[in-house]
PDB file of C-alpha atoms in Angstrom:
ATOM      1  CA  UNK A   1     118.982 166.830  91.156  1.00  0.00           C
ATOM      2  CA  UNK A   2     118.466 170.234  89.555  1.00  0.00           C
ATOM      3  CA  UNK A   3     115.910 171.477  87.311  1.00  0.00           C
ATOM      4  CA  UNK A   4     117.759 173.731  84.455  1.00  0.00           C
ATOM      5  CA  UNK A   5     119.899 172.364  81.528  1.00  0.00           C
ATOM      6  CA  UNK A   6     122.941 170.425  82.861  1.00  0.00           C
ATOM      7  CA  UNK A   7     126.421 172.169  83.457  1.00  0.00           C
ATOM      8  CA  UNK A   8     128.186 172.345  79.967  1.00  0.00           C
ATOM      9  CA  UNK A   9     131.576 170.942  82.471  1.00  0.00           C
ATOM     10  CA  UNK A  10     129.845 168.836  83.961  1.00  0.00           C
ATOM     11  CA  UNK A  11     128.760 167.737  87.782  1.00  0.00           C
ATOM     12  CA  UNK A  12     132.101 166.846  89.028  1.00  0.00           C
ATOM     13  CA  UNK A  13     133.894 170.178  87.633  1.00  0.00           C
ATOM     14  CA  UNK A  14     131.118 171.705  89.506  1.00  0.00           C
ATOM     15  CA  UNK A  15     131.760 169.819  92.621  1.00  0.00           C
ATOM     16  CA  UNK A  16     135.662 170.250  92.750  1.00  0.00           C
ATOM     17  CA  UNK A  17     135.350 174.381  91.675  1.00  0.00           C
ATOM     18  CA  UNK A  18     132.057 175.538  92.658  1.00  0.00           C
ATOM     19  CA  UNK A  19     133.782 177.557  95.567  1.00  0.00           C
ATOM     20  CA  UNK A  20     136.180 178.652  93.810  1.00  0.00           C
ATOM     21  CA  UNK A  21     134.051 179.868  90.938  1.00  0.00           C
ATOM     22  CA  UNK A  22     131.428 181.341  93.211  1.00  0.00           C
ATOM     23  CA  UNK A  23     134.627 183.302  95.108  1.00  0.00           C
ATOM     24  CA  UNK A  24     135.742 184.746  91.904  1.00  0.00           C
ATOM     25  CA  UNK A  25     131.832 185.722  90.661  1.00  0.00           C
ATOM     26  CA  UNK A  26     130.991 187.488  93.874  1.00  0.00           C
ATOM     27  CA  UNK A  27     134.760 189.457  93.771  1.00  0.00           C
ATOM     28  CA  UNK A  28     133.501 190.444  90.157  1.00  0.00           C
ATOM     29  CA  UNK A  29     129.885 191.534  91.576  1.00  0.00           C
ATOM     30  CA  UNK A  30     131.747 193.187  95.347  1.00  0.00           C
ATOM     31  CA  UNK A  31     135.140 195.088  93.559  1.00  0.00           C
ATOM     32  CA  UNK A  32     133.849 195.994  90.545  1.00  0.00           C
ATOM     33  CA  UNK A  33     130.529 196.129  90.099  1.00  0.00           C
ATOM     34  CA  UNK A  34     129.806 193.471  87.322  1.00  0.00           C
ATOM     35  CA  UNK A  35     126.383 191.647  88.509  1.00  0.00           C
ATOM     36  CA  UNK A  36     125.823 189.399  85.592  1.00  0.00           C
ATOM     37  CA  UNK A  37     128.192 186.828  86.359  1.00  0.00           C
ATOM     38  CA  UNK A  38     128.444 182.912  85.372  1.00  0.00           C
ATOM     39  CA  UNK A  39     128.339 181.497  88.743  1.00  0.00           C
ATOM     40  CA  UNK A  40     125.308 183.432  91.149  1.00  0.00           C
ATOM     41  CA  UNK A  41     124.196 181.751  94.262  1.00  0.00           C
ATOM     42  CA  UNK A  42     120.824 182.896  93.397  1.00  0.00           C
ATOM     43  CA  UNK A  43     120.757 180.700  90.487  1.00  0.00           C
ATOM     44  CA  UNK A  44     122.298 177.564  92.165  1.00  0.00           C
ATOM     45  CA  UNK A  45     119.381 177.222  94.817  1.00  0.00           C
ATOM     46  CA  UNK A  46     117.139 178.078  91.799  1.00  0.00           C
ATOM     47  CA  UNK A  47     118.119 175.447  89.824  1.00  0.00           C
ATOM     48  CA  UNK A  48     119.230 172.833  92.900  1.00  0.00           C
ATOM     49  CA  UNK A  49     115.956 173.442  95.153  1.00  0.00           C
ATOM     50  CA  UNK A  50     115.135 170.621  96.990  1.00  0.00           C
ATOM     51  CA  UNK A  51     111.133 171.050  98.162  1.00  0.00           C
ATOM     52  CA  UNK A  52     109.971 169.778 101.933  1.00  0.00           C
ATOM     53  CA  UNK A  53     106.734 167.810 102.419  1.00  0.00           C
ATOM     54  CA  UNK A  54     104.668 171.171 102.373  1.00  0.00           C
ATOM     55  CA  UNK A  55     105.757 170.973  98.373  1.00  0.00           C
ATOM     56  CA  UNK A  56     107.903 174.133  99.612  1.00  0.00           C
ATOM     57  CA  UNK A  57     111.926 174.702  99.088  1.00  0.00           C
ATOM     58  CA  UNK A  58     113.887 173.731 102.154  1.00  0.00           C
ATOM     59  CA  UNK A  59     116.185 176.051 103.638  1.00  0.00           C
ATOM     60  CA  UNK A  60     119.481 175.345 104.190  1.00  0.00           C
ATOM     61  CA  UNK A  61     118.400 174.399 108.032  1.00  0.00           C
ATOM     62  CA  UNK A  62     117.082 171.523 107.047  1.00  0.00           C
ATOM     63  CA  UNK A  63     119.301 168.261 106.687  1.00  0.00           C
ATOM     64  CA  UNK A  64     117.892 167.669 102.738  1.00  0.00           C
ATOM     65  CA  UNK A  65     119.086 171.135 101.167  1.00  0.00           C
ATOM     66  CA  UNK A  66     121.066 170.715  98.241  1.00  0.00           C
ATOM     67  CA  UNK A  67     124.333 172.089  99.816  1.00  0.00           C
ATOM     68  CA  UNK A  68     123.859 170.278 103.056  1.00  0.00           C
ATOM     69  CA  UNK A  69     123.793 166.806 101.750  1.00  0.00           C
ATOM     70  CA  UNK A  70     127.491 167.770 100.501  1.00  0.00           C
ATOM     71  CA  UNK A  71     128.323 169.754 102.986  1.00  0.00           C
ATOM     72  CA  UNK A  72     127.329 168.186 106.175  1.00  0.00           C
ATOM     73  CA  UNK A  73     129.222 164.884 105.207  1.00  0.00           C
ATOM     74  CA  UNK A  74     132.266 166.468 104.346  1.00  0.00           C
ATOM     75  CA  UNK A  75     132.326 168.624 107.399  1.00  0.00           C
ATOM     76  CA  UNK A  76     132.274 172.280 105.732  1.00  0.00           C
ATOM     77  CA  UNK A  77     130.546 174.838 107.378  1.00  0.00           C
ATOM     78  CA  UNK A  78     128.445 176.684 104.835  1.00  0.00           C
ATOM     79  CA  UNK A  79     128.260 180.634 105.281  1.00  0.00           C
ATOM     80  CA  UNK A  80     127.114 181.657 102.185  1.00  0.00           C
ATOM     81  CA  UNK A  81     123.465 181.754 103.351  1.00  0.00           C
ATOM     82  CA  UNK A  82     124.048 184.075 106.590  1.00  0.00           C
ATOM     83  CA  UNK A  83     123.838 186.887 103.376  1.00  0.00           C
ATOM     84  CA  UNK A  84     122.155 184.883 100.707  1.00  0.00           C
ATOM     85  CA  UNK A  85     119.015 183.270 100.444  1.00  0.00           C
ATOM     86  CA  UNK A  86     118.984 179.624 101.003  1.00  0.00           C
ATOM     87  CA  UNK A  87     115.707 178.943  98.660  1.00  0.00           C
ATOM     88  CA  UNK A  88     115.092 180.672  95.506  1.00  0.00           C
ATOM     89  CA  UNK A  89     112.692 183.826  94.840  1.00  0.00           C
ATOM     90  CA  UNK A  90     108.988 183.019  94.338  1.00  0.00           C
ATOM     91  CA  UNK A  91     108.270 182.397  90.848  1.00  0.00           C
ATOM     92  CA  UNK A  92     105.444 180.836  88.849  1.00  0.00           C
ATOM     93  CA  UNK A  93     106.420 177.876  87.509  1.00  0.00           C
ATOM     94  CA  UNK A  94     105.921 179.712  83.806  1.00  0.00           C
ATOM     95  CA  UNK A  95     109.005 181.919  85.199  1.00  0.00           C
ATOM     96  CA  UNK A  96     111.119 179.326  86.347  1.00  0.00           C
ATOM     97  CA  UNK A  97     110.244 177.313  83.095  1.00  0.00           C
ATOM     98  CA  UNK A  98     111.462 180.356  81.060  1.00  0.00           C
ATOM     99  CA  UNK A  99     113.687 182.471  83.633  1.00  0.00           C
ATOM    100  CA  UNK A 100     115.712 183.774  80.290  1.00  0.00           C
ATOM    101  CA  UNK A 101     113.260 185.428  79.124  1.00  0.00           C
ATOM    102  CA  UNK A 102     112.395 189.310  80.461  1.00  0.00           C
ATOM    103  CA  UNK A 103     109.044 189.809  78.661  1.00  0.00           C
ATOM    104  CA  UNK A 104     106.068 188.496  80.560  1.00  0.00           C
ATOM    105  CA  UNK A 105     104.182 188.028  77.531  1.00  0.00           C
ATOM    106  CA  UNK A 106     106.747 186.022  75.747  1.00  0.00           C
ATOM    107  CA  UNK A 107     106.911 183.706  79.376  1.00  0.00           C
ATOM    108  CA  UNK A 108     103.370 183.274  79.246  1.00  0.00           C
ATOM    109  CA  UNK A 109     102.849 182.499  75.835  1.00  0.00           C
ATOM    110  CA  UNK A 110     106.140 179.417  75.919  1.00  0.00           C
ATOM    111  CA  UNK A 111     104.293 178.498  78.885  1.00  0.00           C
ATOM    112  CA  UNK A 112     100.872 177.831  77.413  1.00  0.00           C
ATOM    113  CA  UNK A 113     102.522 176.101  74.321  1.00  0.00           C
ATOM    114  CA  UNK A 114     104.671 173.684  76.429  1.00  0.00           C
ATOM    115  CA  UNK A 115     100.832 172.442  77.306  1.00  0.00           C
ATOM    116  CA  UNK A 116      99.555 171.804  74.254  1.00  0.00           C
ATOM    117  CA  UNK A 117     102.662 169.434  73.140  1.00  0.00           C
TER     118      UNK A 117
END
C-alpha cells in the first residue's frame, strides 16, 4: 500500500524494473551529478512506509517493511539501506500531503483547505 498517486506504469512494471530503474537513477545521481531523478529511494519508503504499533515507520529490520515482504520471500538480500534510510524523513503530515510544493505557506494553506472539504 502506498500513500502518493499510483505509478503512471503501473505496480507490476514497478515490481519487474524497480532495480533496474533505481540502478540507472543512482548512476545518474553517482557519475554525473544529476539528483533530481524519476526513481529516488527516498521517495519509495516515503510513499511505501509501512508504520509499527507505536504509529511509527518500520525499518527495514522489521519483517513488515515494504521491501521485506517482497524481498524476504523471494530470497533477495536488500543492501540498499546499509547507505539509505529505510523510513522516510520526518515530515508533518501537511508536508507529506503536499511534498511538491517548496513554499511553506502554500503547504500550509492546501493543508488547512483539505479540512474544510
Amino acid at each position: 500500500m502506498a500513500s502518493g498517486e499510483a505509478h503512471p506504469e503501473g505496480n507490476e512494471y514497478w515490481r519487474v524494473n524497480h532495480m533496474d530503474l533505481l540502478r540507472h537513477d543512482r548512476d545518474l545521481t553517482m557519475r554525473e551529478g544529476i539528483r533530481d531523478t524519476d526513481a529516488s529511494i527516498a521517495e519509495c519508503v516515503t510513499c511505501h512506509a509501512v508504520n509499527g504499533l507505536d504509529a511509527k515507520p518500520v525499518t527495514v529490520k522489521s519483517e513488515d517493511h515494504f521491501c521485506r515482504v517482497c524481498h524476504d520471500y523471494a530470497a533477495v538480500k536488500i543492501d540498499c539501506f546499509q547507505c539509505h534510510n529505510s523510513i522516510p524523513p520526518e515530515l508533518s503530515g501537511a508536508s507529506l500531503m503536499f511534498k511538491k510544493q517548496a513554499n511553506t505557506l502554500e503547504v500550509l494553506m492546501a493543508y488547512i483547505e483539505g479540512l474544510s472539504r
